[in-house]
Amino acid sequence: MSFNIYLASPRWYCAWVDRAIQILDGALKKYGSPIYVNHEIIHNKYIVNFFEKRGAIFEENLDNIPKGSIIIFSAHGVWPDFRAEVKERWLKYIDATCPLVTKVHTEAKHFVKDGYEIIYIGKKNHQEAIWVKNENPNKTYVVYNKDDVDNLSWLEWKKLALLTQTTLSVDDTTALIEYIKELYPDIDLPRAKDICYATTNRQAAVKEMTQYIDTLLIVGSESSSNSNKLRDIGEKKWINSYLIDTFEDIDESIFDNLENIWVSSWASGPEKLVQEVLEYLKSKGWIMKDELKTIEENMVFAYNLELK
Ligand code: SF4
């Protein structure tokens, strides 16, 4: 009996997460500590700890940031009042927001300017959803499932538009969008799909492999809803699926009666941690069998460290 490891590709940082990390790294080197960030730079415990040790301070409350400090806007974006307050407080900033998140903010702004109200599919406690709602709090309704949509039936819409969080489950969102379209056939949709390429590609890679494997190991963080989503994809196919921060979280009892393990990570999962998991599995007699690429991702985005 052989014990095989298969590796998903793509799995690592998306180009925008990579850019946000490089901006924080570059700012610490260029300007020294402390550098403030308005939220975890990405949802990954290891990366947050790593930067905290180097002098980054992840602080959501602007009251706690001294005047004149440097702040980086995390990949999850900010909203207009926040930007205005940053200026009022004489903070200097670098914007590391993912432009795919900015696109949804811009769409929200334009829709409301044109007299629309917005149904936004997203996780109510996720920063991206909270901050898009902050664009127009009285005209944006965040929904995550059919019950949430049903709870809006008392509203009398005049013009209605639909937006989604960039990092949701493609399958779940498609079903919910269809449900909303049935209820509100005239609803306006964004010109381009809101769910980002990185989410789509990583979920597709895991889904593709669920037909061949016994067990799925996702290297990610509980705080990342998308790491959880990758695990959910496995669970929906009745595959044993585990979310681990590092190789130290692997419970060896999961190896009983196993032949194939599939390893992947989310777009905010450092490749170093994935490689450590592989080394650990190899030390236990597992053999690296194959890396299966479902799509090529080779984007790189420029940045500059100029303060605004
Ligand atoms: S996961 Fe998607 S939305 Fe998030 S930073 Fe990457 S490309 Fe942007």
Short mmCIF file of C-alpha atoms and ligand atoms in Angstrom, two decimals:
data_model
loop_
_atom_site.label_atom_id
_atom_site.label_comp_id
_atom_site.label_asym_id
_atom_site.label_seq_id
_atom_site.Cartn_x
_atom_site.Cartn_y
_atom_site.Cartn_z
CA MET A 1 0.00 0.00 0.00
CA SER A 2 1.41 3.41 -0.92
CA PHE A 3 0.70 6.69 0.84
CA ASN A 4 0.45 9.50 -1.64
CA ILE A 5 0.43 13.26 -1.30
CA TYR A 6 -1.17 15.36 -4.02
CA LEU A 7 -0.75 19.09 -4.09
CA ALA A 8 -3.26 21.58 -5.52
CA SER A 9 -2.24 24.35 -7.86
CA PRO A 10 -3.01 27.22 -7.71
CA ARG A 11 -3.07 27.44 -3.93
CA TRP A 12 -0.69 30.19 -2.74
CA TYR A 13 -1.09 33.95 -2.28
CA CYS A 14 -3.07 35.69 -4.97
CA ALA A 15 -1.21 38.55 -6.64
CA TRP A 16 -3.03 41.20 -4.58
CA VAL A 17 -2.36 39.52 -1.25
CA ASP A 18 1.26 39.22 -2.28
CA ARG A 19 1.31 42.93 -3.13
CA ALA A 20 -0.24 43.91 0.25
CA ILE A 21 2.41 41.86 2.08
CA GLN A 22 5.20 43.41 0.03
CA ILE A 23 3.88 46.90 0.77
CA LEU A 24 3.90 46.26 4.53
CA ASP A 25 7.31 44.63 4.36
CA GLY A 26 8.67 47.51 2.24
CA ALA A 27 7.14 50.18 4.50
CA LEU A 28 8.71 48.64 7.61
CA LYS A 29 12.09 48.56 5.90
CA LYS A 30 11.81 52.09 4.49
CA TYR A 31 10.10 53.98 7.33
CA GLY A 32 10.78 51.78 10.37
CA SER A 33 8.27 50.80 13.03
CA PRO A 34 5.60 51.35 14.05
CA ILE A 35 3.56 50.98 10.90
CA TYR A 36 -0.18 50.79 11.54
CA VAL A 37 -2.56 48.65 9.49
CA ASN A 38 -6.33 49.22 9.68
CA HIS A 39 -7.02 45.47 9.95
CA GLU A 40 -5.06 42.21 9.68
CA ILE A 41 -3.08 42.77 6.48
CA ILE A 42 -4.45 39.39 5.38
CA HIS A 43 -6.47 36.85 7.36
CA ASN A 44 -3.59 34.64 8.41
CA LYS A 45 -2.40 34.22 11.99
CA TYR A 46 1.18 33.33 11.04
CA ILE A 47 1.62 36.42 8.86
CA VAL A 48 0.00 38.72 11.43
CA ASN A 49 2.32 37.41 14.19
CA PHE A 50 5.32 37.68 11.89
CA PHE A 51 4.67 41.36 11.15
CA GLU A 52 3.72 42.21 14.73
CA LYS A 53 7.19 41.05 15.78
CA ARG A 54 8.67 43.45 13.23
CA GLY A 55 6.72 46.45 14.53
CA ALA A 56 3.44 46.42 12.61
CA ILE A 57 0.38 47.33 14.68
CA PHE A 58 -2.99 46.07 13.49
CA GLU A 59 -5.43 48.66 14.78
CA GLU A 60 -8.99 49.21 13.59
CA ASN A 61 -9.75 52.16 15.87
CA LEU A 62 -8.24 55.37 14.53
CA ASP A 63 -8.51 56.90 18.03
CA ASN A 64 -5.64 54.64 19.04
CA ILE A 65 -3.30 55.80 16.27
CA PRO A 66 -1.17 58.87 17.07
CA LYS A 67 -1.36 61.87 14.73
CA GLY A 68 1.17 61.81 11.90
CA SER A 69 1.63 58.01 11.98
CA ILE A 70 1.84 55.84 8.89
CA ILE A 71 -1.11 53.56 8.19
CA ILE A 72 -1.53 50.92 5.52
CA PHE A 73 -5.01 50.09 4.25
CA SER A 74 -5.25 46.30 4.23
CA ALA A 75 -6.25 44.27 1.16
CA HIS A 76 -9.86 44.26 2.43
CA GLY A 77 -10.40 47.93 1.63
CA VAL A 78 -11.70 51.03 3.38
CA TRP A 79 -14.76 53.25 2.93
CA PRO A 80 -15.06 57.02 2.25
CA ASP A 81 -15.62 58.20 5.85
CA PHE A 82 -12.58 56.23 6.95
CA ARG A 83 -10.43 57.87 4.29
CA ALA A 84 -11.73 61.30 5.31
CA GLU A 85 -10.93 60.61 8.95
CA VAL A 86 -7.43 59.45 8.07
CA LYS A 87 -6.86 62.84 6.42
CA GLU A 88 -8.39 64.76 9.33
CA ARG A 89 -6.01 63.04 11.70
CA TRP A 90 -2.97 63.87 9.58
CA LEU A 91 -2.14 60.23 9.08
CA LYS A 92 0.07 59.29 6.14
CA TYR A 93 -1.10 56.25 4.26
CA ILE A 94 -0.34 53.66 1.59
CA ASP A 95 -3.35 51.95 0.06
CA ALA A 96 -2.90 48.18 -0.29
CA THR A 97 -6.58 47.53 -1.04
CA CYS A 98 -7.21 44.84 -3.62
CA PRO A 99 -8.68 46.61 -6.68
CA LEU A 100 -11.24 43.83 -7.05
CA VAL A 101 -12.60 44.88 -3.66
CA THR A 102 -12.41 48.54 -4.71
CA LYS A 103 -14.45 47.65 -7.80
CA VAL A 104 -17.34 46.47 -5.61
CA HIS A 105 -17.13 49.66 -3.51
CA THR A 106 -17.24 51.75 -6.70
CA GLU A 107 -20.22 49.80 -8.03
CA ALA A 108 -22.03 50.32 -4.71
CA LYS A 109 -21.34 54.04 -4.90
CA HIS A 110 -22.58 54.36 -8.48
CA PHE A 111 -25.71 52.31 -7.92
CA VAL A 112 -26.76 54.40 -4.93
CA LYS A 113 -25.98 57.64 -6.79
CA ASP A 114 -28.36 56.43 -9.52
CA GLY A 115 -31.16 55.87 -6.99
CA TYR A 116 -30.73 52.14 -6.35
CA GLU A 117 -30.87 50.12 -3.19
CA ILE A 118 -28.47 47.20 -2.94
CA ILE A 119 -28.74 43.57 -1.95
CA TYR A 120 -25.18 42.54 -1.10
CA ILE A 121 -24.39 38.85 -0.74
CA GLY A 122 -21.72 38.51 1.91
CA LYS A 123 -20.86 37.46 5.43
CA LYS A 124 -22.32 40.01 7.82
CA ASN A 125 -19.33 39.98 10.17
CA HIS A 126 -16.68 39.99 7.45
CA GLN A 127 -14.74 43.25 7.04
CA GLU A 128 -15.33 43.39 3.33
CA ALA A 129 -19.13 43.22 3.78
CA ILE A 130 -19.12 45.65 6.71
CA TRP A 131 -17.06 48.15 4.80
CA VAL A 132 -19.06 47.97 1.56
CA LYS A 133 -22.22 48.50 3.64
CA ASN A 134 -20.49 51.51 5.18
CA GLU A 135 -20.52 53.14 1.73
CA ASN A 136 -24.33 53.50 2.02
CA PRO A 137 -25.52 51.98 5.29
CA ASN A 138 -29.22 52.83 4.81
CA LYS A 139 -29.42 51.51 1.29
CA THR A 140 -27.40 48.31 1.51
CA TYR A 141 -28.83 45.02 2.79
CA VAL A 142 -26.35 42.23 3.46
CA VAL A 143 -27.69 38.69 2.92
CA TYR A 144 -25.97 35.34 3.20
CA ASN A 145 -28.76 32.81 2.67
CA LYS A 146 -32.35 32.47 1.49
CA ASP A 147 -33.76 33.28 4.94
CA ASP A 148 -31.94 36.62 4.90
CA VAL A 149 -33.44 37.34 1.48
CA ASP A 150 -36.93 36.34 2.64
CA ASN A 151 -36.57 38.70 5.58
CA LEU A 152 -36.34 41.59 3.12
CA SER A 153 -39.75 40.89 1.57
CA TRP A 154 -41.34 43.75 3.56
CA LEU A 155 -39.25 46.30 1.68
CA GLU A 156 -40.72 48.12 -1.28
CA TRP A 157 -37.97 48.42 -3.83
CA LYS A 158 -37.93 50.98 -6.56
CA LYS A 159 -34.60 50.26 -8.16
CA LEU A 160 -32.62 47.30 -6.92
CA ALA A 161 -29.06 46.14 -7.62
CA LEU A 162 -27.12 43.05 -6.59
CA LEU A 163 -23.48 42.91 -5.50
CA THR A 164 -21.40 40.17 -3.87
CA GLN A 165 -18.37 39.83 -1.64
CA THR A 166 -15.28 38.93 -3.69
CA THR A 167 -14.37 35.80 -1.77
CA LEU A 168 -17.48 33.68 -1.41
CA SER A 169 -18.26 30.14 -2.43
CA VAL A 170 -18.92 30.24 -6.16
CA ASP A 171 -21.51 27.44 -5.94
CA ASP A 172 -23.42 28.81 -2.94
CA THR A 173 -23.51 32.28 -4.39
CA THR A 174 -24.74 31.11 -7.79
CA ALA A 175 -27.72 29.38 -6.15
CA LEU A 176 -28.54 32.43 -4.03
CA ILE A 177 -28.26 34.79 -7.00
CA GLU A 178 -30.72 32.61 -8.93
CA TYR A 179 -33.11 32.72 -5.97
CA ILE A 180 -32.88 36.51 -5.76
CA LYS A 181 -33.37 36.87 -9.53
CA GLU A 182 -36.52 34.77 -9.35
CA LEU A 183 -37.94 37.05 -6.65
CA TYR A 184 -36.76 40.26 -8.28
CA PRO A 185 -36.48 39.70 -12.04
CA ASP A 186 -35.66 43.38 -12.68
CA ILE A 187 -32.71 43.46 -10.34
CA ASP A 188 -29.59 45.00 -11.88
CA LEU A 189 -26.41 42.98 -11.79
CA PRO A 190 -22.86 44.35 -11.82
CA ARG A 191 -21.24 44.53 -15.25
CA ALA A 192 -18.50 42.09 -14.24
CA LYS A 193 -18.70 39.20 -11.78
CA ASP A 194 -17.70 40.26 -8.25
CA ILE A 195 -16.23 36.96 -7.04
CA CYS A 196 -12.52 37.24 -7.72
CA TYR A 197 -10.39 35.00 -9.91
CA ALA A 198 -8.33 33.78 -6.93
CA THR A 199 -11.40 32.48 -5.12
CA THR A 200 -12.77 30.83 -8.25
CA ASN A 201 -9.46 29.18 -9.13
CA ARG A 202 -8.70 27.80 -5.64
CA GLN A 203 -12.18 26.43 -5.15
CA ALA A 204 -12.12 24.84 -8.61
CA ALA A 205 -8.75 23.19 -7.88
CA VAL A 206 -10.05 21.61 -4.66
CA LYS A 207 -13.36 20.61 -6.24
CA GLU A 208 -11.62 18.93 -9.14
CA MET A 209 -9.65 16.72 -6.79
CA THR A 210 -12.43 15.74 -4.42
CA GLN A 211 -13.32 12.96 -6.84
CA TYR A 212 -9.97 11.17 -6.35
CA ILE A 213 -8.97 11.60 -2.72
CA ASP A 214 -9.58 10.32 0.82
CA THR A 215 -8.57 13.32 2.83
CA LEU A 216 -8.13 17.02 2.37
CA LEU A 217 -5.70 19.18 4.35
CA ILE A 218 -6.21 22.92 3.99
CA VAL A 219 -3.37 25.06 5.30
CA GLY A 220 -5.13 28.23 6.44
CA SER A 221 -6.65 30.00 9.38
CA GLU A 222 -10.00 29.69 11.15
CA SER A 223 -10.26 33.49 10.85
CA SER A 224 -10.28 33.18 7.06
CA SER A 225 -13.77 32.43 5.83
CA ASN A 226 -12.29 31.22 2.58
CA SER A 227 -10.04 28.65 4.18
CA ASN A 228 -13.22 27.36 5.82
CA LYS A 229 -14.94 27.34 2.43
CA LEU A 230 -12.24 25.11 0.96
CA ARG A 231 -12.71 22.69 3.83
CA ASP A 232 -16.49 22.83 3.29
CA ILE A 233 -16.05 21.82 -0.35
CA GLY A 234 -14.42 18.58 0.83
CA GLU A 235 -17.02 17.98 3.52
CA LYS A 236 -19.86 18.41 1.06
CA LYS A 237 -18.33 15.52 -0.92
CA TRP A 238 -18.09 13.38 2.25
CA ILE A 239 -14.31 13.64 2.34
CA ASN A 240 -12.46 13.99 5.64
CA SER A 241 -11.37 17.62 5.52
CA TYR A 242 -9.17 19.45 8.00
CA LEU A 243 -8.16 23.07 8.38
CA ILE A 244 -4.72 23.45 9.95
CA ASP A 245 -2.62 26.51 10.73
CA THR A 246 0.67 24.61 10.62
CA PHE A 247 1.94 21.03 10.44
CA GLU A 248 1.82 20.97 14.25
CA ASP A 249 -1.98 20.85 14.08
CA ILE A 250 -1.98 17.53 12.21
CA ASP A 251 -3.55 14.81 14.30
CA GLU A 252 -1.81 11.56 13.30
CA SER A 253 -4.93 9.51 13.92
CA ILE A 254 -6.30 10.88 10.65
CA PHE A 255 -3.75 8.75 8.78
CA ASP A 256 -5.43 5.47 9.72
CA ASN A 257 -6.61 3.58 6.61
CA LEU A 258 -5.58 6.40 4.31
CA GLU A 259 -3.90 6.16 0.92
CA ASN A 260 -4.17 9.62 -0.59
CA ILE A 261 -3.95 13.07 0.95
CA TRP A 262 -4.69 16.24 -0.93
CA VAL A 263 -3.00 19.42 0.32
CA SER A 264 -4.06 22.92 -0.58
CA SER A 265 -4.19 26.40 0.91
CA TRP A 266 -6.13 29.60 0.53
CA ALA A 267 -4.96 32.79 -1.23
CA SER A 268 -3.71 34.12 2.12
CA GLY A 269 -1.81 30.93 3.00
CA PRO A 270 1.99 31.30 3.04
CA GLU A 271 3.68 28.70 0.82
CA LYS A 272 6.32 28.19 3.53
CA LEU A 273 3.65 26.62 5.77
CA VAL A 274 2.49 24.32 2.98
CA GLN A 275 6.07 23.15 2.39
CA GLU A 276 6.47 22.46 6.12
CA VAL A 277 3.33 20.29 5.99
CA LEU A 278 4.80 18.36 3.05
CA GLU A 279 8.08 17.84 4.86
CA TYR A 280 6.23 16.58 7.90
CA LEU A 281 4.16 14.13 5.85
CA LYS A 282 7.27 12.90 4.06
CA SER A 283 8.95 12.30 7.41
CA LYS A 284 6.00 10.02 8.23
CA GLY A 285 6.54 7.93 5.10
CA TRP A 286 4.20 9.71 2.71
CA ILE A 287 5.36 10.16 -0.88
CA MET A 288 4.91 13.31 -2.91
CA LYS A 289 3.04 11.97 -5.90
CA ASP A 290 1.97 14.89 -7.99
CA GLU A 291 1.14 18.57 -8.17
CA LEU A 292 -2.01 18.98 -10.19
CA LYS A 293 -2.44 22.29 -11.90
CA THR A 294 -5.98 23.24 -12.85
CA ILE A 295 -5.14 26.72 -14.13
CA GLU A 296 -2.05 28.90 -14.61
CA GLU A 297 -1.79 32.00 -12.41
CA ASN A 298 1.20 34.19 -13.02
CA MET A 299 0.11 37.75 -12.36
CA VAL A 300 2.38 40.16 -10.52
CA PHE A 301 1.34 43.70 -9.58
CA ALA A 302 3.55 46.70 -9.07
CA TYR A 303 3.40 48.93 -6.00
CA ASN A 304 5.11 51.98 -4.66
CA LEU A 305 5.81 53.06 -1.12
CA GLU A 306 5.07 56.73 -1.57
CA LEU A 307 3.09 58.13 1.36
CA LYS A 308 -0.12 60.03 0.70
S1 SF4 B 1 -8.46 36.84 -2.66
FE1 SF4 B 1 -9.47 37.95 -4.33
S2 SF4 B 1 -10.35 39.75 -3.37
FE2 SF4 B 1 -8.86 38.91 -1.91
S3 SF4 B 1 -6.98 40.02 -2.37
FE3 SF4 B 1 -6.93 38.15 -3.61
S4 SF4 B 1 -7.80 38.76 -5.62
FE4 SF4 B 1 -8.35 40.36 -4.11
#
